[in-house]
XYZ file of C-alpha atoms in Angstrom:
440
model
C 80.200 86.245 86.393
C 82.976 88.297 86.156
C 84.496 90.304 89.886
C 86.323 92.084 88.555
C 86.531 95.423 90.197
C 87.152 98.805 88.053
C 87.332 101.670 90.439
C 84.948 104.467 88.231
C 85.863 108.193 88.553
C 85.525 110.446 91.461
C 83.242 112.841 89.281
C 81.027 110.074 89.056
C 78.122 108.916 91.737
C 79.585 104.991 90.611
C 83.151 106.367 91.658
C 82.044 108.673 94.763
C 79.636 104.672 95.784
C 82.766 103.246 95.712
C 84.726 104.924 96.761
C 82.409 105.380 100.696
C 81.898 109.135 100.094
C 79.127 111.029 102.266
C 78.551 112.495 99.042
C 77.601 109.648 96.913
C 75.505 108.947 100.058
C 73.758 112.403 99.511
C 73.107 112.569 95.656
C 71.910 108.644 94.935
C 68.285 109.841 96.222
C 68.081 112.238 93.225
C 69.946 110.372 90.849
C 67.808 107.618 88.938
C 69.245 104.570 87.839
C 71.461 104.509 91.690
C 70.467 101.577 92.746
C 72.551 99.366 90.553
C 75.218 101.474 91.183
C 75.391 99.511 94.594
C 74.649 96.849 94.250
C 77.454 96.351 91.531
C 79.485 97.654 95.163
C 78.051 95.015 96.353
C 78.652 92.022 94.266
C 82.505 93.795 92.737
C 83.971 94.967 96.665
C 85.789 97.972 95.676
C 87.638 98.238 99.056
C 91.727 98.801 98.038
C 92.505 96.736 101.858
C 88.938 94.615 103.213
C 90.660 94.290 106.376
C 90.758 97.977 107.372
C 88.317 99.730 105.024
C 84.344 99.405 105.943
C 81.355 99.707 103.064
C 79.027 97.276 105.018
C 76.631 99.815 107.372
C 76.848 102.093 104.323
C 75.565 99.978 101.349
C 73.477 98.504 103.768
C 71.193 102.882 104.983
C 71.799 103.253 100.907
C 69.614 100.198 100.625
C 67.260 101.369 102.737
C 66.763 104.838 102.452
C 66.675 103.927 98.280
C 63.383 101.380 99.321
C 65.837 98.885 97.426
C 64.934 95.049 98.129
C 67.482 92.377 99.586
C 67.056 90.234 96.903
C 69.885 91.425 93.910
C 72.062 90.823 97.288
C 71.203 87.120 97.981
C 71.192 86.940 94.394
C 74.905 86.944 94.336
C 75.748 85.074 97.402
C 74.002 82.247 95.173
C 75.835 82.791 92.005
C 76.519 79.931 90.772
C 80.025 80.414 91.150
C 79.576 80.034 94.275
C 81.577 76.677 94.489
C 84.447 77.324 92.437
C 85.111 80.742 93.613
C 87.431 79.902 96.640
C 88.133 83.116 97.324
C 86.089 84.177 100.643
C 86.201 87.745 99.673
C 83.523 87.048 97.055
C 80.234 87.013 99.214
C 81.913 89.158 102.221
C 80.577 92.529 102.041
C 77.676 91.106 100.938
C 77.382 88.970 104.090
C 78.244 92.314 105.935
C 75.332 94.478 104.201
C 72.589 91.525 104.563
C 73.956 91.277 109.188
C 73.973 95.085 108.953
C 70.097 95.736 107.573
C 69.046 92.911 109.830
C 70.465 95.585 112.537
C 68.267 98.206 110.795
C 65.310 96.132 110.713
C 65.008 95.039 107.582
C 64.333 91.421 108.853
C 63.735 89.068 105.458
C 67.413 90.478 104.570
C 68.185 86.832 107.346
C 66.687 84.830 105.585
C 69.498 84.737 103.159
C 72.173 84.454 105.231
C 70.962 82.213 107.205
C 70.728 80.337 103.772
C 74.057 80.890 102.714
C 75.076 79.435 106.277
C 73.250 76.092 104.748
C 74.370 76.133 101.744
C 76.694 78.175 101.096
C 80.533 77.766 100.855
C 81.793 80.385 102.752
C 79.296 79.560 105.249
C 81.314 79.759 108.475
C 81.475 83.735 107.320
C 77.857 83.187 107.394
C 77.721 81.967 110.746
C 79.938 84.631 111.675
C 77.428 87.355 110.652
C 74.726 85.893 112.131
C 76.226 85.106 115.528
C 77.441 88.757 115.960
C 73.980 89.798 115.759
C 73.327 88.196 118.527
C 69.886 87.493 118.039
C 68.875 83.342 119.149
C 65.408 83.736 117.406
C 67.702 83.562 113.974
C 69.869 81.201 114.355
C 67.074 78.110 115.876
C 68.492 74.623 114.565
C 72.295 76.404 113.487
C 73.540 74.645 116.203
C 73.785 71.632 114.675
C 75.740 72.699 111.446
C 78.344 74.184 114.085
C 78.379 71.512 116.047
C 78.353 68.574 111.971
C 80.866 70.881 110.526
C 83.565 72.910 112.660
C 86.840 71.461 114.629
C 87.689 72.919 117.158
C 89.491 76.025 114.931
C 86.368 76.925 113.671
C 84.829 77.134 117.272
C 87.766 79.098 118.842
C 86.869 81.379 115.940
C 83.166 81.770 115.848
C 83.030 82.837 119.640
C 83.456 86.072 120.381
C 84.913 87.702 123.172
C 81.670 88.626 124.560
C 78.964 86.631 126.256
C 76.537 86.238 123.053
C 73.495 84.765 124.070
C 73.392 82.743 120.700
C 77.135 80.723 121.503
C 75.509 80.065 125.770
C 71.737 79.100 123.575
C 73.513 77.114 121.289
C 75.569 75.563 124.186
C 72.900 74.057 126.535
C 72.272 71.821 123.246
C 75.844 70.408 121.508
C 78.460 69.954 124.411
C 80.587 70.942 121.841
C 79.795 74.017 121.447
C 80.243 74.126 125.062
C 82.801 72.307 125.922
C 85.044 75.593 123.013
C 82.964 77.906 124.964
C 84.781 76.614 128.343
C 87.861 77.022 126.523
C 87.201 80.420 125.852
C 86.544 81.159 129.235
C 89.361 80.460 130.680
C 91.697 81.514 127.461
C 89.809 85.361 128.356
C 91.072 84.747 132.267
C 94.247 83.657 130.740
C 95.212 86.695 128.825
C 93.645 88.375 131.797
C 96.585 87.390 134.079
C 99.510 87.518 131.445
C 97.589 91.192 130.569
C 99.475 91.943 134.130
C 102.136 90.237 134.123
C 103.316 91.723 130.811
C 102.467 95.088 131.634
C 104.164 95.461 135.431
C 107.194 93.995 133.518
C 106.904 96.133 130.919
C 106.133 94.918 128.174
C 103.342 95.263 125.787
C 100.592 92.907 125.521
C 99.679 90.996 122.619
C 96.320 88.996 122.633
C 96.710 85.364 121.656
C 95.486 83.487 118.733
C 92.538 82.094 118.210
C 92.610 78.447 120.001
C 94.308 80.659 122.939
C 97.812 79.099 121.349
C 100.876 81.326 122.764
C 104.567 81.616 120.792
C 106.753 79.781 122.984
C 108.535 82.237 125.544
C 112.946 81.440 125.501
C 114.022 80.762 128.954
C 116.592 82.568 129.116
C 118.137 84.988 132.323
C 114.839 88.459 133.387
C 115.542 90.840 130.286
C 115.352 93.981 132.801
C 118.040 92.088 134.292
C 120.772 92.285 131.077
C 122.497 94.792 129.693
C 121.343 96.753 126.466
C 124.971 94.861 124.358
C 123.249 90.833 126.092
C 120.559 92.430 124.171
C 121.260 93.540 120.682
C 122.994 90.321 120.393
C 119.776 88.683 121.730
C 118.004 89.799 119.505
C 120.311 89.082 116.871
C 120.170 86.006 117.275
C 116.080 86.092 117.307
C 115.497 83.088 119.324
C 112.721 82.940 121.073
C 113.884 86.197 123.694
C 114.412 87.951 121.140
C 111.000 89.778 120.933
C 111.556 89.768 124.806
C 115.170 91.544 124.542
C 113.667 93.633 121.709
C 110.892 95.024 123.960
C 112.794 95.858 126.780
C 115.079 97.736 124.231
C 112.413 99.553 123.668
C 110.855 100.221 127.190
C 114.567 101.953 127.837
C 114.467 104.085 124.602
C 118.000 103.380 124.271
C 120.117 104.482 120.463
C 120.831 100.973 120.199
C 117.249 99.643 118.895
C 117.669 102.187 116.040
C 120.940 100.735 114.934
C 119.035 97.631 115.703
C 116.345 99.146 113.273
C 118.879 99.844 110.186
C 119.176 95.843 110.135
C 115.800 94.404 110.724
C 113.596 96.557 108.874
C 115.362 96.930 105.174
C 114.697 93.216 104.870
C 111.458 90.845 104.255
C 108.692 91.394 106.656
C 109.192 89.196 110.220
C 108.218 89.442 113.309
C 111.074 90.575 114.500
C 110.953 93.357 112.471
C 107.721 94.105 113.732
C 108.222 93.914 117.556
C 111.328 96.162 116.456
C 108.728 99.122 114.933
C 106.489 98.302 118.090
C 109.622 99.381 120.056
C 110.248 102.285 118.349
C 106.079 103.811 119.625
C 108.211 104.678 123.002
C 110.132 106.837 121.029
C 109.735 110.721 120.639
C 111.501 113.623 119.493
C 115.332 112.081 119.714
C 114.560 109.642 117.318
C 114.447 112.763 114.389
C 117.749 113.190 112.881
C 117.761 109.676 112.547
C 114.236 110.023 110.652
C 115.356 112.267 108.878
C 118.056 110.479 107.351
C 115.611 107.073 107.220
C 112.725 109.425 105.533
C 115.023 110.373 102.914
C 117.530 107.379 102.185
C 115.028 105.318 101.701
C 116.540 102.441 102.454
C 113.807 100.569 103.465
C 113.719 102.403 106.662
C 111.931 105.158 105.242
C 108.218 104.401 106.552
C 109.118 104.101 110.219
C 110.944 107.579 109.443
C 108.092 108.934 108.899
C 105.555 107.867 111.177
C 108.022 109.659 113.146
C 108.634 112.784 111.715
C 104.600 112.578 111.375
C 104.185 112.518 115.525
C 107.299 114.816 116.777
C 108.356 116.867 113.585
C 108.881 120.467 113.531
C 108.080 123.166 110.824
C 111.463 122.387 109.086
C 110.027 118.551 107.922
C 107.350 120.104 106.245
C 109.343 120.769 102.500
C 109.933 116.980 102.902
C 106.240 115.708 104.525
C 104.887 117.925 101.437
C 107.079 116.308 99.254
C 106.339 112.722 100.546
C 102.090 113.094 99.543
C 102.791 114.738 97.236
C 104.049 112.265 95.630
C 101.701 109.675 97.141
C 98.850 111.667 95.693
C 100.964 111.272 91.692
C 100.827 107.866 92.225
C 97.785 107.698 93.721
C 100.321 105.281 96.523
C 97.445 105.576 98.337
C 98.729 103.631 101.710
C 101.570 105.457 101.479
C 100.607 108.595 102.499
C 98.890 108.618 106.420
C 102.138 109.425 108.555
C 102.416 112.739 106.105
C 98.730 113.602 105.556
C 98.794 113.366 110.086
C 102.058 114.773 110.508
C 101.307 118.108 107.616
C 98.380 117.818 109.870
C 99.759 118.333 113.394
C 102.229 121.109 111.745
C 99.344 123.231 110.951
C 100.913 123.458 107.092
C 98.305 125.598 104.673
C 100.779 124.928 102.039
C 98.671 120.962 102.327
C 94.800 121.998 102.498
C 95.374 121.607 97.945
C 96.754 117.915 97.990
C 94.112 116.932 101.031
C 91.041 117.533 99.853
C 92.849 115.656 96.562
C 93.210 113.105 98.239
C 89.802 112.837 100.475
C 87.814 113.106 97.075
C 90.035 110.421 95.119
C 91.961 108.219 97.780
C 90.269 104.699 96.977
C 92.233 104.363 100.453
C 89.020 104.920 103.008
C 91.177 104.240 105.476
C 92.673 107.285 104.571
C 89.716 110.004 105.349
C 89.632 110.099 108.754
C 93.482 111.083 109.107
C 92.573 113.592 105.913
C 89.617 114.776 108.132
C 91.701 115.627 110.741
C 94.738 117.218 109.195
C 91.608 120.046 107.584
C 90.351 120.322 110.549
C 93.704 121.524 112.037
C 94.625 123.488 108.844
C 91.448 125.365 107.217
C 89.171 124.803 109.741
C 86.699 126.539 107.023
C 87.125 124.234 104.809
C 86.766 121.211 107.224
C 83.271 122.092 107.806
C 82.066 121.218 104.266
C 83.750 117.719 104.529
C 82.723 117.288 107.834
C 78.854 117.939 105.972
C 79.607 114.865 104.183
C 81.374 112.980 106.736
C 78.656 112.582 108.591
C 77.490 110.431 105.235
C 80.609 108.316 105.101
C 81.394 104.609 105.121
C 83.864 105.368 107.464
C 83.098 105.425 111.336
C 85.941 106.866 112.538
C 85.065 110.213 109.838
C 81.167 109.326 111.450
C 82.694 110.085 114.508
C 85.284 113.107 114.254
C 82.542 115.477 111.941
C 79.913 114.827 115.102
C 82.397 116.761 117.214
C 82.493 119.775 114.827
C 80.332 119.662 111.658
C 78.294 123.236 112.276
C 74.722 123.374 112.383
C 71.676 123.079 110.093
C 68.234 121.865 109.657
C 70.496 119.069 107.630
C 73.320 118.522 110.134
C 70.448 117.760 112.919
C 68.129 115.175 111.264
C 71.745 113.443 110.692
C 73.049 113.873 114.219
C 69.898 112.971 115.956
C 69.751 109.164 113.022
C 73.517 108.217 114.463
C 72.334 109.121 118.409
C 69.528 106.695 117.547
C 70.587 104.132 114.699
C 71.362 100.826 116.799
C 73.371 99.610 113.172
C 76.005 102.505 114.874
C 79.645 102.257 115.857
C 78.922 103.320 120.156
C 81.492 106.017 119.870
C 79.863 108.166 117.006
C 76.273 107.593 118.495
C 78.128 109.356 122.067
C 80.300 111.981 119.617
C 76.507 112.496 118.052
C 74.752 112.897 121.004
C 77.258 115.239 122.469
C 75.841 117.153 120.212
C 71.755 116.468 119.735
C 71.810 116.844 123.460
C 74.743 119.186 123.999
């Protein structure tokens, strides 16, 4: 079975379902054959970036609303290609859909999820979904599978940060799981201590990777006691103390960090370049002259330049931001549209509205839509209302949350807000925003 994705036109129901648009979820009930489009989207994951886009709850709700069985989703999991295709993304969306079906009270979806945890090639992903469901009744006996198959790293990835009844039940019966749980809790305590020390020192805090191993710290002098020139030299050496030196330069908001950015950002991606980008988020309007030069020159720093213009630019930057957005829309390079969209929205650039509407409909990158909706709300509030209505059915939680905040009240939107408020499968932020509109 081929899993190659062919993105259909955004003018078609199939194409709209692929993009996770709310208008498709509303149209599907009135279109014969729409169920097969939903199944196709689950089989051939259409997300531009599966790590930051959501579709599981969107497709699960469609299966519920259209009264479609979960059997074809399970059939995709157990297709013979499962044992020859080592790409976990082949099944990850289907597993998410089954998990969300369980949350939507379709308990029959738990059986194929559990069976895949026992028999499937990517069994660990199914275990993660079952753990996140938090229902020990669905996982009885799976502790033996976990203890026999999972090494210490697998267990570390399986145990969530918050208390979990499934893990607690397994730990009672399996010493290895109990030991992994104890390590996880000790790591949480250590991270809390580390976070407190890092914040006291003025450094950004990042959680340790799974397994609890942090990169070794350097044994050099305290960065706060060093002069800018010393910190720059340390950063350029890219040794163990370089990251701390970069963060200290950022804390001081020294112009020298902009020079360092021009050296590091045009190179291939590295943790040092990422640290520079993170440290630069503390800067403000003083960066605008350099940001404008970076964005115009396209010499390797243009992404950072556009971020500064989006956050701090003035109306004189609207033409440049418009050019960037127009280019990304024409080339369908949706990943580069976020900064122009945010900047044009913040500046209330009315001339951007046609491009924003095109980006909303055409973009195959659903993660962009919350930014587009926010920009429309600032630049054309009346126009934004119709997008907020369909936004209540969108695949992205951030869109549903933003839409719930200002969608006009009609019979349909009131009913939808009530459903979002009471839906236990929904994200807490969306439920809260919907409750504020229904109860306020």
